[in-house]
Short mmCIF file of C-alpha atoms and ligand atoms in Angstrom, two decimals:
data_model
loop_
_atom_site.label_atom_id
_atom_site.label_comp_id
_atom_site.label_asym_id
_atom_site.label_seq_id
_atom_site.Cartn_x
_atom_site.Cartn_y
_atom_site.Cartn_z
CA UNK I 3 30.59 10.74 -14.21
CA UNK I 4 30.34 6.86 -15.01
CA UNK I 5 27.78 6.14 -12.10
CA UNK I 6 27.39 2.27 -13.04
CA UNK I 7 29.93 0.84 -11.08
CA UNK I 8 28.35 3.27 -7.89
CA UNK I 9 27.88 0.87 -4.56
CA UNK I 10 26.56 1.55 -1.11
CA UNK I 11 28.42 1.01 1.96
CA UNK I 12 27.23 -2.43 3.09
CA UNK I 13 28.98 -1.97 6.40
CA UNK I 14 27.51 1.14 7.02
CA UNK I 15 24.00 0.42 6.08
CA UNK I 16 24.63 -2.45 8.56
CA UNK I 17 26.14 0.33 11.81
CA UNK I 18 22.58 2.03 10.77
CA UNK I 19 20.48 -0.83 10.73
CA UNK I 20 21.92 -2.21 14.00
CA UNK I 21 21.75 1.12 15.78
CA UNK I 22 18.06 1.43 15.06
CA UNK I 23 17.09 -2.30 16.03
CA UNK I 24 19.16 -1.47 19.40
CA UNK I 25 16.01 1.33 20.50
CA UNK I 26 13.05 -0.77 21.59
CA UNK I 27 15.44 -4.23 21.56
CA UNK I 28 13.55 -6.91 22.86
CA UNK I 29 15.66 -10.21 24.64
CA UNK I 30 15.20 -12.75 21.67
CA UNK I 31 16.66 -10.38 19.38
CA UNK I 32 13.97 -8.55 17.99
CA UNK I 33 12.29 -5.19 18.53
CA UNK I 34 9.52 -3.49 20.13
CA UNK I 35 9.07 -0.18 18.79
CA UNK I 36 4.89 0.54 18.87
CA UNK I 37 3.93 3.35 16.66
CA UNK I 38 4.33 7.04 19.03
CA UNK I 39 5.95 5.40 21.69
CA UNK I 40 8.81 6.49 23.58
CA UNK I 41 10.77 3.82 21.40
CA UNK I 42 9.16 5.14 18.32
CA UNK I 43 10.37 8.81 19.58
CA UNK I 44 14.22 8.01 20.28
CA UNK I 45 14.04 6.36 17.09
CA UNK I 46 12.65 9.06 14.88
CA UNK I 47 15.10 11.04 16.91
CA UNK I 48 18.04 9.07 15.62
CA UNK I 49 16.81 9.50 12.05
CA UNK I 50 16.22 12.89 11.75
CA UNK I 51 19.74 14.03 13.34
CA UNK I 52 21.42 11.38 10.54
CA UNK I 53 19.14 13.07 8.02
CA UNK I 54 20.79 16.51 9.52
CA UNK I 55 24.24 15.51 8.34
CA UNK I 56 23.49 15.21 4.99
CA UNK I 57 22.22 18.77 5.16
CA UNK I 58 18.35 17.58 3.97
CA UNK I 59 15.60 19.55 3.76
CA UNK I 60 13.66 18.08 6.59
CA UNK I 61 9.99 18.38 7.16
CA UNK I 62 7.26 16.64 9.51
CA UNK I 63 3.51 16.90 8.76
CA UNK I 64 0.28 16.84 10.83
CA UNK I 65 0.59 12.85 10.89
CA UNK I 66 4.16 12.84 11.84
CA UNK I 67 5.28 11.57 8.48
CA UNK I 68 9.01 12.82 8.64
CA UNK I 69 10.50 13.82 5.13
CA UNK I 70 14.02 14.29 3.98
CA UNK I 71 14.95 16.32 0.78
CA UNK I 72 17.97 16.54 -1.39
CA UNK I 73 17.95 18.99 -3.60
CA UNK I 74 17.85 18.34 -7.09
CA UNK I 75 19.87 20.79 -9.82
CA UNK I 76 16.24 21.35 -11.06
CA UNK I 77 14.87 21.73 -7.46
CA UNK I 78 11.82 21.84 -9.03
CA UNK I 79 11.14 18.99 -10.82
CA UNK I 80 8.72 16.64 -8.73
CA UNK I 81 10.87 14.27 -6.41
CA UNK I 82 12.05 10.78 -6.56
CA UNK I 83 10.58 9.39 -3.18
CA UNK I 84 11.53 6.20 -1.14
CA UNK I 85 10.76 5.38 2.35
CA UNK I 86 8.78 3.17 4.66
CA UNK I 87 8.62 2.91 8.46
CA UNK I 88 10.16 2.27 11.74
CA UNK I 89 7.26 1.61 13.77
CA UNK I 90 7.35 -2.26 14.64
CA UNK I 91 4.86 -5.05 15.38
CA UNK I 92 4.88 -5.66 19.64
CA UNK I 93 7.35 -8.36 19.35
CA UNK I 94 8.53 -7.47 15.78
CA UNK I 95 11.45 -7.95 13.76
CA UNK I 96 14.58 -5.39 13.00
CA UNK I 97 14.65 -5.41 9.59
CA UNK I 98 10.64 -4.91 8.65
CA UNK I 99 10.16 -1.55 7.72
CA UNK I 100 13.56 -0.54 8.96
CA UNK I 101 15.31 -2.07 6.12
CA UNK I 102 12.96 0.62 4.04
CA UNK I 103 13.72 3.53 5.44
CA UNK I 104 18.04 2.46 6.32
CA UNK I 105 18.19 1.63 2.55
CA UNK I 106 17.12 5.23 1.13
CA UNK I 107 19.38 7.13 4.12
CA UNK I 108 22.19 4.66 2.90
CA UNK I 109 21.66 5.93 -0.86
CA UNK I 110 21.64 9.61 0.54
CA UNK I 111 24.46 9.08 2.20
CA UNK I 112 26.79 7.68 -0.68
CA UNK I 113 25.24 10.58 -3.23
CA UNK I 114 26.35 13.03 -1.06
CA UNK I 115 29.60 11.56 -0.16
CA UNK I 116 30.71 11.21 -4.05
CA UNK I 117 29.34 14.25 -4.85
CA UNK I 118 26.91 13.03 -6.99
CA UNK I 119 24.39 15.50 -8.62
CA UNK I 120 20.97 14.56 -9.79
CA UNK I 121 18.35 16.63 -11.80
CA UNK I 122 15.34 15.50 -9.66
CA UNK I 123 15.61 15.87 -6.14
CA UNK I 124 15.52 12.84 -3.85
CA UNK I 125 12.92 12.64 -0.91
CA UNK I 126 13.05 9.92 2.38
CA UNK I 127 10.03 9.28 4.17
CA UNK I 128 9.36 7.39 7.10
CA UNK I 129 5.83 7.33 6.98
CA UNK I 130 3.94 7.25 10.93
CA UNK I 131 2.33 3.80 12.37
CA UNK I 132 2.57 1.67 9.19
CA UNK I 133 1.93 -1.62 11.54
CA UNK I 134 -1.57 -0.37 12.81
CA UNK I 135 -0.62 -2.73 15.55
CA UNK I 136 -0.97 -0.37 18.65
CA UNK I 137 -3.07 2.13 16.45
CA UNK I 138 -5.67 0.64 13.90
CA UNK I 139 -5.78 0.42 11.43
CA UNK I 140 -2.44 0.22 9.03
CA UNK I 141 -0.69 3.00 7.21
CA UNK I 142 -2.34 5.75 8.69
CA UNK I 143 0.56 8.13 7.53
CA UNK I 144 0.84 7.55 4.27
CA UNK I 145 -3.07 6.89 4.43
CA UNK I 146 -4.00 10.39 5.26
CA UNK I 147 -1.00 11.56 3.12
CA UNK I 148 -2.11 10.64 -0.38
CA UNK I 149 -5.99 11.23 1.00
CA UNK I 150 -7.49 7.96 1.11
CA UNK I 151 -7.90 8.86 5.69
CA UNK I 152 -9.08 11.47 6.72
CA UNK I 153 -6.44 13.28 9.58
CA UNK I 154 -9.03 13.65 12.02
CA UNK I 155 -10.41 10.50 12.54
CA UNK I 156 -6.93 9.08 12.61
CA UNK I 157 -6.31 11.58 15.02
CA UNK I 158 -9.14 10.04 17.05
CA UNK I 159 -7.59 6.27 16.70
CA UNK I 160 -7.10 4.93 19.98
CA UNK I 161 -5.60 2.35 21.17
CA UNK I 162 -6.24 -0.45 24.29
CA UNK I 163 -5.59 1.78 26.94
CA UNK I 164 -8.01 4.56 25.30
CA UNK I 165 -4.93 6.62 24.56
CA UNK I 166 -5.81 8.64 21.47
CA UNK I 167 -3.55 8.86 18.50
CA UNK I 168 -3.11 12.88 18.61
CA UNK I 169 -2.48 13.12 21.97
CA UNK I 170 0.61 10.56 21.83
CA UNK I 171 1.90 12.06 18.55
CA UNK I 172 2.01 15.41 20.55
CA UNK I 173 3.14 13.52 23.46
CA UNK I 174 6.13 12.59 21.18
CA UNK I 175 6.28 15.92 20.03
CA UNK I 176 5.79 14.55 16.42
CA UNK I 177 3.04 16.61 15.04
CA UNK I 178 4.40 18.81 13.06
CA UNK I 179 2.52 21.65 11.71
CA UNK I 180 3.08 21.25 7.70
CA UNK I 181 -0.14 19.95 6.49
CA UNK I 182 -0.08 15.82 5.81
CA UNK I 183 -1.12 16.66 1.99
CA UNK I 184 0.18 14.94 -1.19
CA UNK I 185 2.30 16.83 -3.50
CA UNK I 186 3.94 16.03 -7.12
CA UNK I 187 5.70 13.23 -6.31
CA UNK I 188 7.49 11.35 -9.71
CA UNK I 189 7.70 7.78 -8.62
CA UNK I 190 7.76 5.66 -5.69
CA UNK I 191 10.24 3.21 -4.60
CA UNK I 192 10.17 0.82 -1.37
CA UNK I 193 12.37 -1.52 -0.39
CA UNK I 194 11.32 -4.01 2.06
CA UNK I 195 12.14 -7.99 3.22
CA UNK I 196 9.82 -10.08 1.56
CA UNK I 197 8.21 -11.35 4.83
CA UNK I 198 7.22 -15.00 3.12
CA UNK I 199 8.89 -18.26 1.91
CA UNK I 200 9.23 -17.38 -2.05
CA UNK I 201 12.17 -15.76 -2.45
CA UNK I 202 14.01 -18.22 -0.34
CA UNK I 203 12.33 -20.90 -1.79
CA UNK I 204 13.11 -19.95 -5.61
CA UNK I 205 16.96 -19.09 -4.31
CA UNK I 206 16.79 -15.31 -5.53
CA UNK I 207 18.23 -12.33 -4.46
CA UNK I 208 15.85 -9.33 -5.37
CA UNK I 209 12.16 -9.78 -5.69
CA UNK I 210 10.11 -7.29 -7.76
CA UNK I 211 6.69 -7.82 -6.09
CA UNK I 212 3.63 -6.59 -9.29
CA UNK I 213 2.03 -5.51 -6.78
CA UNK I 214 0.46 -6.25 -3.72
CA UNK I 215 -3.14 -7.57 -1.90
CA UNK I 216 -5.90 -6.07 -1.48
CA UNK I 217 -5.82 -5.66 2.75
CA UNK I 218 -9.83 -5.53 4.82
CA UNK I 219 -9.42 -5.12 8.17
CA UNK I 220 -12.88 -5.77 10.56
CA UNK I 221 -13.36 -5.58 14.41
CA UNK I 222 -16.06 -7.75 15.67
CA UNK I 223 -17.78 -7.33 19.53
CA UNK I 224 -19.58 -10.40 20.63
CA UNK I 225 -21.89 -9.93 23.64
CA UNK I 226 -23.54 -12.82 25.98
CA UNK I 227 -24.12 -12.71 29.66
CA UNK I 228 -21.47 -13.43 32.43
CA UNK I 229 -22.35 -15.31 35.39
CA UNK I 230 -20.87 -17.55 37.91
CA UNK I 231 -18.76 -20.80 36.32
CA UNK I 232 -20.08 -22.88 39.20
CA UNK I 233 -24.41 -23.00 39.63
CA UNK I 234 -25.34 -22.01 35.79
CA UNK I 235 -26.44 -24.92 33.98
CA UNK I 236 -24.06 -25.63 30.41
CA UNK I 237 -27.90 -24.95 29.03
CA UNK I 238 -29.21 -21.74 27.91
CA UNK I 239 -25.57 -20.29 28.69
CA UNK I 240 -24.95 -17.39 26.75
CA UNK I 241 -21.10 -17.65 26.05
CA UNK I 242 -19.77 -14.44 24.41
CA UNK I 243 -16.27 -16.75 23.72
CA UNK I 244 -17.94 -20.28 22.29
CA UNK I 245 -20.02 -17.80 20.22
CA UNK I 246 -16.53 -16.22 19.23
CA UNK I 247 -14.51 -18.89 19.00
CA UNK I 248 -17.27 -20.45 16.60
CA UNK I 249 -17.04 -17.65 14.60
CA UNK I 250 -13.00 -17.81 14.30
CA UNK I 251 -13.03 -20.77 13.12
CA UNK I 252 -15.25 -19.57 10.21
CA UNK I 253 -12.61 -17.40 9.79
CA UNK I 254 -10.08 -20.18 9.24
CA UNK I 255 -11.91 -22.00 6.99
CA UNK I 256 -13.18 -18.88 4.36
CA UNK I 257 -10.54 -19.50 2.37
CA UNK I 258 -11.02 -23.05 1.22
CA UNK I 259 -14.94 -22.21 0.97
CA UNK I 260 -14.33 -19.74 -1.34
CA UNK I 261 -11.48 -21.10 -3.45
CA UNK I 262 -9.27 -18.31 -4.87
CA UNK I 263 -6.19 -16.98 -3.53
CA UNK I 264 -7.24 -15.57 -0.49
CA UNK I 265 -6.04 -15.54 3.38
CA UNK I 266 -7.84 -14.68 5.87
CA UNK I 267 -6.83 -14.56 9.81
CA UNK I 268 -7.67 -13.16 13.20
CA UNK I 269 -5.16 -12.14 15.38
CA UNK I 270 -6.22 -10.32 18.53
CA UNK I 271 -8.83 -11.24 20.57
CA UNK I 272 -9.68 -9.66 23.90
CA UNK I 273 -12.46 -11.87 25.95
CA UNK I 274 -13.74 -9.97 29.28
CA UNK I 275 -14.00 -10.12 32.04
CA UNK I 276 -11.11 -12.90 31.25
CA UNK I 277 -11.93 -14.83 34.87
CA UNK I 278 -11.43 -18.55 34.53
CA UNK I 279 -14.72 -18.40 37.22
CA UNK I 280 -16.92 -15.81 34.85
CA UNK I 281 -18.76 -16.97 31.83
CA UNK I 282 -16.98 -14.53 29.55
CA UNK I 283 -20.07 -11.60 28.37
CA UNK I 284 -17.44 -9.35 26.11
CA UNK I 285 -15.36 -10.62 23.33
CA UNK I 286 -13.42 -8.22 20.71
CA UNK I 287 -12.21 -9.83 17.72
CA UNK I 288 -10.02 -8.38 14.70
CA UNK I 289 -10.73 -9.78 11.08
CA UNK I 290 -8.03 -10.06 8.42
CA UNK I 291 -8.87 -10.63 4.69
CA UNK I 292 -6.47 -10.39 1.97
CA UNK I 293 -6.87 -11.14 -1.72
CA UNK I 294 -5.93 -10.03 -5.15
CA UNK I 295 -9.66 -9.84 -5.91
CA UNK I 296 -10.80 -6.91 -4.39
CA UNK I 297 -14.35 -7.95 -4.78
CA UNK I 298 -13.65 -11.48 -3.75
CA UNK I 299 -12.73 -10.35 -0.35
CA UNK I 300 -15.77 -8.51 -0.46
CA UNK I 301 -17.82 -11.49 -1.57
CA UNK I 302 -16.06 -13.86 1.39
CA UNK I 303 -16.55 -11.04 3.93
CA UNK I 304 -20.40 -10.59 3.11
CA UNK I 305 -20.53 -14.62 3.38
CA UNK I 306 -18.57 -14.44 7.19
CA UNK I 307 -20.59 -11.84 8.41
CA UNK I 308 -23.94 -13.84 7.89
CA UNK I 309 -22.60 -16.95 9.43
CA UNK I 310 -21.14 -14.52 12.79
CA UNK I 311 -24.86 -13.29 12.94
CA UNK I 312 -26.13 -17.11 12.60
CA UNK I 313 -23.62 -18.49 15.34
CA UNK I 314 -24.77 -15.58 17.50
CA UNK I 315 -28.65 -16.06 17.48
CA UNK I 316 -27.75 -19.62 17.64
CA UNK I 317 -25.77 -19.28 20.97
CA UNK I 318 -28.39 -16.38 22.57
CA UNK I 319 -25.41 -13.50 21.98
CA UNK I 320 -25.70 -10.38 19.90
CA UNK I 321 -22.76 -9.15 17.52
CA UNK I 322 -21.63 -5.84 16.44
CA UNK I 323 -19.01 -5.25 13.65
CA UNK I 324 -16.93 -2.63 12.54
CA UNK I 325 -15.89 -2.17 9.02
CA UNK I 326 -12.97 -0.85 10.06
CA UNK I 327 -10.41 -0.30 6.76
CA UNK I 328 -10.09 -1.35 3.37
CA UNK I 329 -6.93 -0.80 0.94
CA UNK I 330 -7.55 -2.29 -2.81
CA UNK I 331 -5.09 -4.20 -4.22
CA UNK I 332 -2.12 -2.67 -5.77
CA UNK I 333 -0.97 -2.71 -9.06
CA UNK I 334 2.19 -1.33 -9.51
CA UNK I 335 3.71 0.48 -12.47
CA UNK I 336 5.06 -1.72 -14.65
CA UNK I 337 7.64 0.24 -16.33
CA UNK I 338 9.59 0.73 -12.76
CA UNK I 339 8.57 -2.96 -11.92
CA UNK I 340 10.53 -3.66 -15.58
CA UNK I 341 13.01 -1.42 -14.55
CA UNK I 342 14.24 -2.97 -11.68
CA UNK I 343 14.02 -6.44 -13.02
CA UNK I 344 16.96 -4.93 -15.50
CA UNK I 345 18.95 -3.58 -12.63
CA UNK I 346 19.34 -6.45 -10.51
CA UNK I 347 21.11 -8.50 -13.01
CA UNK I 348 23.11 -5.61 -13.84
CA UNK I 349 24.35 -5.94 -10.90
CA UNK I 350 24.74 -9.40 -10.85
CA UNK I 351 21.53 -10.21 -8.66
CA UNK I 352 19.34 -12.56 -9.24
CA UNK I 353 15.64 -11.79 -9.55
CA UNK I 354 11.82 -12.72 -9.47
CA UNK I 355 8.87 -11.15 -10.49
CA UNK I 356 6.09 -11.80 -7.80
CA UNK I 357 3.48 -10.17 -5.42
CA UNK I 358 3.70 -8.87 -2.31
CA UNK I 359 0.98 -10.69 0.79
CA UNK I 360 2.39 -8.10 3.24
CA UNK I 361 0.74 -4.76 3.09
CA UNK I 362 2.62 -1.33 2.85
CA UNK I 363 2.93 2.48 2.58
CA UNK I 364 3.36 1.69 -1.00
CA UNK I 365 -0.60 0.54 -1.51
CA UNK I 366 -1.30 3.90 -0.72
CA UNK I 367 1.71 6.00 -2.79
CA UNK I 368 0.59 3.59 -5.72
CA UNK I 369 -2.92 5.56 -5.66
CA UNK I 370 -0.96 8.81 -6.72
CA UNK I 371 2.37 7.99 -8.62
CA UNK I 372 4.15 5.44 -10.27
CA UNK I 373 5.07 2.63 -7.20
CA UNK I 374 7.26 -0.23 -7.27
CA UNK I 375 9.18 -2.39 -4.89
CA UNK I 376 12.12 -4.19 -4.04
CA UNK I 377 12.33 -7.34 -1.85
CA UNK I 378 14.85 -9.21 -0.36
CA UNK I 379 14.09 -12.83 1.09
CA UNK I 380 13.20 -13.36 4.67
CA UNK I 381 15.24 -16.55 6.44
CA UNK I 382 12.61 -19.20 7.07
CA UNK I 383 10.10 -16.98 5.18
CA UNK I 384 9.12 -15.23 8.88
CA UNK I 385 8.06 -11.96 9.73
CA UNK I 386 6.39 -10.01 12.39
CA UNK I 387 8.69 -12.34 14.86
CA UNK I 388 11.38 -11.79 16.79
CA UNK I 389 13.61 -13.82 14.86
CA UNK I 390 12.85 -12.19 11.55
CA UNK I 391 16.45 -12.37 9.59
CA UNK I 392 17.51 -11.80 6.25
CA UNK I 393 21.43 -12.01 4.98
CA UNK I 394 23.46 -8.65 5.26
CA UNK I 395 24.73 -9.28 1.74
CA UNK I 396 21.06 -10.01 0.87
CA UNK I 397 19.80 -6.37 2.30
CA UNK I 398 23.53 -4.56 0.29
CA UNK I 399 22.41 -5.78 -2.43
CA UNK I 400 18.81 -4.51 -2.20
CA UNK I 401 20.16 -1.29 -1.43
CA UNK I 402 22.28 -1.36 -4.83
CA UNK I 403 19.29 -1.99 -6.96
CA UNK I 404 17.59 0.88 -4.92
CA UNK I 405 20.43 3.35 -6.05
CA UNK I 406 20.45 2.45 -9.21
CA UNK I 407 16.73 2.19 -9.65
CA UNK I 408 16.33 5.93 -8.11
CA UNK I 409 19.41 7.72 -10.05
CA UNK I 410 17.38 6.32 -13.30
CA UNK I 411 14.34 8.02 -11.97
CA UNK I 412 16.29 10.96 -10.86
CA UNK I 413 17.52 12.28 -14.53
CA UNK I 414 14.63 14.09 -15.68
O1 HGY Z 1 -0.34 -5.80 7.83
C1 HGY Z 1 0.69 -5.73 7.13
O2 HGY Z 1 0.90 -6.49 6.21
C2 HGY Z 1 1.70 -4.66 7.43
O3 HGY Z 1 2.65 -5.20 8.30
N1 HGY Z 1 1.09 -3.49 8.01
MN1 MN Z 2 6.59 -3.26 6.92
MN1 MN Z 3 4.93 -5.14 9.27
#
């Protein structure tokens, strides 16, 4: 069988996609869908009764990571795997990580409907709490998968309320009881928006990212001494949240001191007791840093931390800081990268080699097979917003060069 002119069903990748973002729909359009939530359980609910009616092979580990298998005609051949996540950010998007795991399920579901046989079998994964928003930190299922986390102290995650990660994933009734352990896996593929400006910028369709950042995650705990707004002199206050805010700002500015290509951000803060009458004692601060350069993060980190400890013997306050996760950057294999750089305009998509800023379950699958990616452009370059968007023909066409791409992996 000529497979070349093979297409997915745009419209019904769409009915899929729209379906999902409709569990955990937020007013402005986008979705709230926190990893082992009830959202996150009607969700993964949804997916495994479509992967049912392809008659998959489904399986869900000790992390909840829920696979899908297709048999192969030499079932034992390791698998072609693609997959992402459907966990979202608090106010997040409907196509970020969605699009990843709709896309594969989309593929799965035009194989099967043109009878199309492959020698390797075909796996889809949505891997557990790839956000690390409500959880930290980030890909904990694919983390603990491949062996870089440990399942334990994932399991003993928690998150702002002091629920612990376990107990909600049983709550869900997602633990499953196969263990969360690698196995032969032949390549990697996962398709995901782009999340930034470029792709949109350079007017191309399908992005082939060569890899992506380097992602250090820190929590910082800055401690002073509350008392009344009103009687205590501005002198000798000890201000957990000047101290912090101090320190953010150092934050901001690492990049630029350091030179490189580097980012670096913090986005939650939580300042107690959070009276607009208390001098604030407790602040909790996440750190961000992202960088090709592995040990250049490491070098603007080490170079943070000593001005945090200055700015809090300065201000009277004492810090304490977590090292909380580290993923090194990820280079992905270039043969696949090639690969799908020859697909697109195949298809008649245009294309860009580039790098991806946005971390994923791929970082992690790239430690133990041959990884690549394909991205799609994000309108207005956002993400992680409720107004993330991306063009319908955009994410068809994405999941064309992910057929394509996986039926060339799938001959042995
Ligand atoms: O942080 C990230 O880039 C991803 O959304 N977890
Ligand atoms: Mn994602
Ligand atoms: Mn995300």
């Amino acid at each position: 069988m000529d497979l070349r002119p093979l297409r997915v069903n745009g419209k019904r990748l769409r009915n899929s996609l729209e379906e999902l973002a409709r569990i955990g729909a937020t007013p402005a359009g986008g979705v709230r869908r926190l990893a082992l939530s009830d959202e996150d359980r009607q969700a993964r609910d949804l997916f495994v009764s479509w992967l049912e009616e392809l008659d998959l092979e489904i399986s869900i580990d000790e992390l909840g990571n829920i696979f899908g298998k297709r048999a192969g005609t030499n079932n034992g051949l390791p698998p072609v795997v693609s997959g992402s996540h459907i966990d979202s950010q608090p106010t997040g998007g409907r196509f970020d990580g969605a699009l990843g795991v709709m896309a594969p399920l989309e593929v799965l579901r035009t194989l099967h409907e043109n009878n199309v046989e492959t020698e390797r079998p075909i796996v889809i994964v949505d891997w557990t709490n790839e956000e690390g928003s409500r959880f930290a930190p980030a890909m904990v299922g694919s983390g603990v998968w491949v062996g870089a986390l440990e399942r334990d102290w994932v399991y003993d995650r928690t998150d702002r309320n002091g629920n612990r990660f376990e107990d909600e994933l049983v709550r869900i009734g997602y633990r499953g009881t196969t263990p969360a352990k690698r196995w032969p896996v032949h390549c990697y593929y996962e398709y995901h928006i782009e999340q930034g400006p470029v792709l949109e910028e350079e007017r191309k369709v399908i992005g082939a990212p060569k890899g992506i950042l380097g992602l250090h995650w820190f929590d910082v705990f800055v401690t002073g001494e509350a008392n009344q707004v009103g009687p205590t002199p501005m002198e000798g206050r000890r201000d957990a949240l000047c101290a912090a805010a101090e320190m953010i700002l150092q934050v901001n500015q690492l990049p630029e001191r350091m030179g490189g290509n580097m980012v670096a951000t913090v986005g939650e803060v939580r300042n107690a007791p959070n009276s607009r009458n208390i001098i604030p004692d407790h602040v909790h601060f996440t750190v961000d840093i992202r960088s090709w350069d592995d040990d250049h993060a490491g070098r603007a980190w080490k170079q943070v931390r000593e001005d945090f400890e200055d700015t809090a013997a300065r201000r009277g306050c004492s810090i304490e800081i977590e090292e909380t996760w580290r993923v090194q950057h990820a280079e992905f294999d270039e043969d696949l990268v090639q690969q799908i750089l020859q697909i697109a305009p195949e298809l008649g998509y245009s294309h860009l080699h580039m790098v991806s800023g946005a971390g994923h379950d791929a970082s992690y699958m790239n430690q133990v097979c041959p990884t690549a990616m394909i991205f799609i452009p994000s309108i207005g370059g956002r993400s992680h917003v409720e107004v993330e968007n991306s063009r319908w023909e955009d994410c068809e066409a994405g999941t064309n060069v992910l057929l394509h791409a996986i039926l060339r992996s799938a001959r042995a």
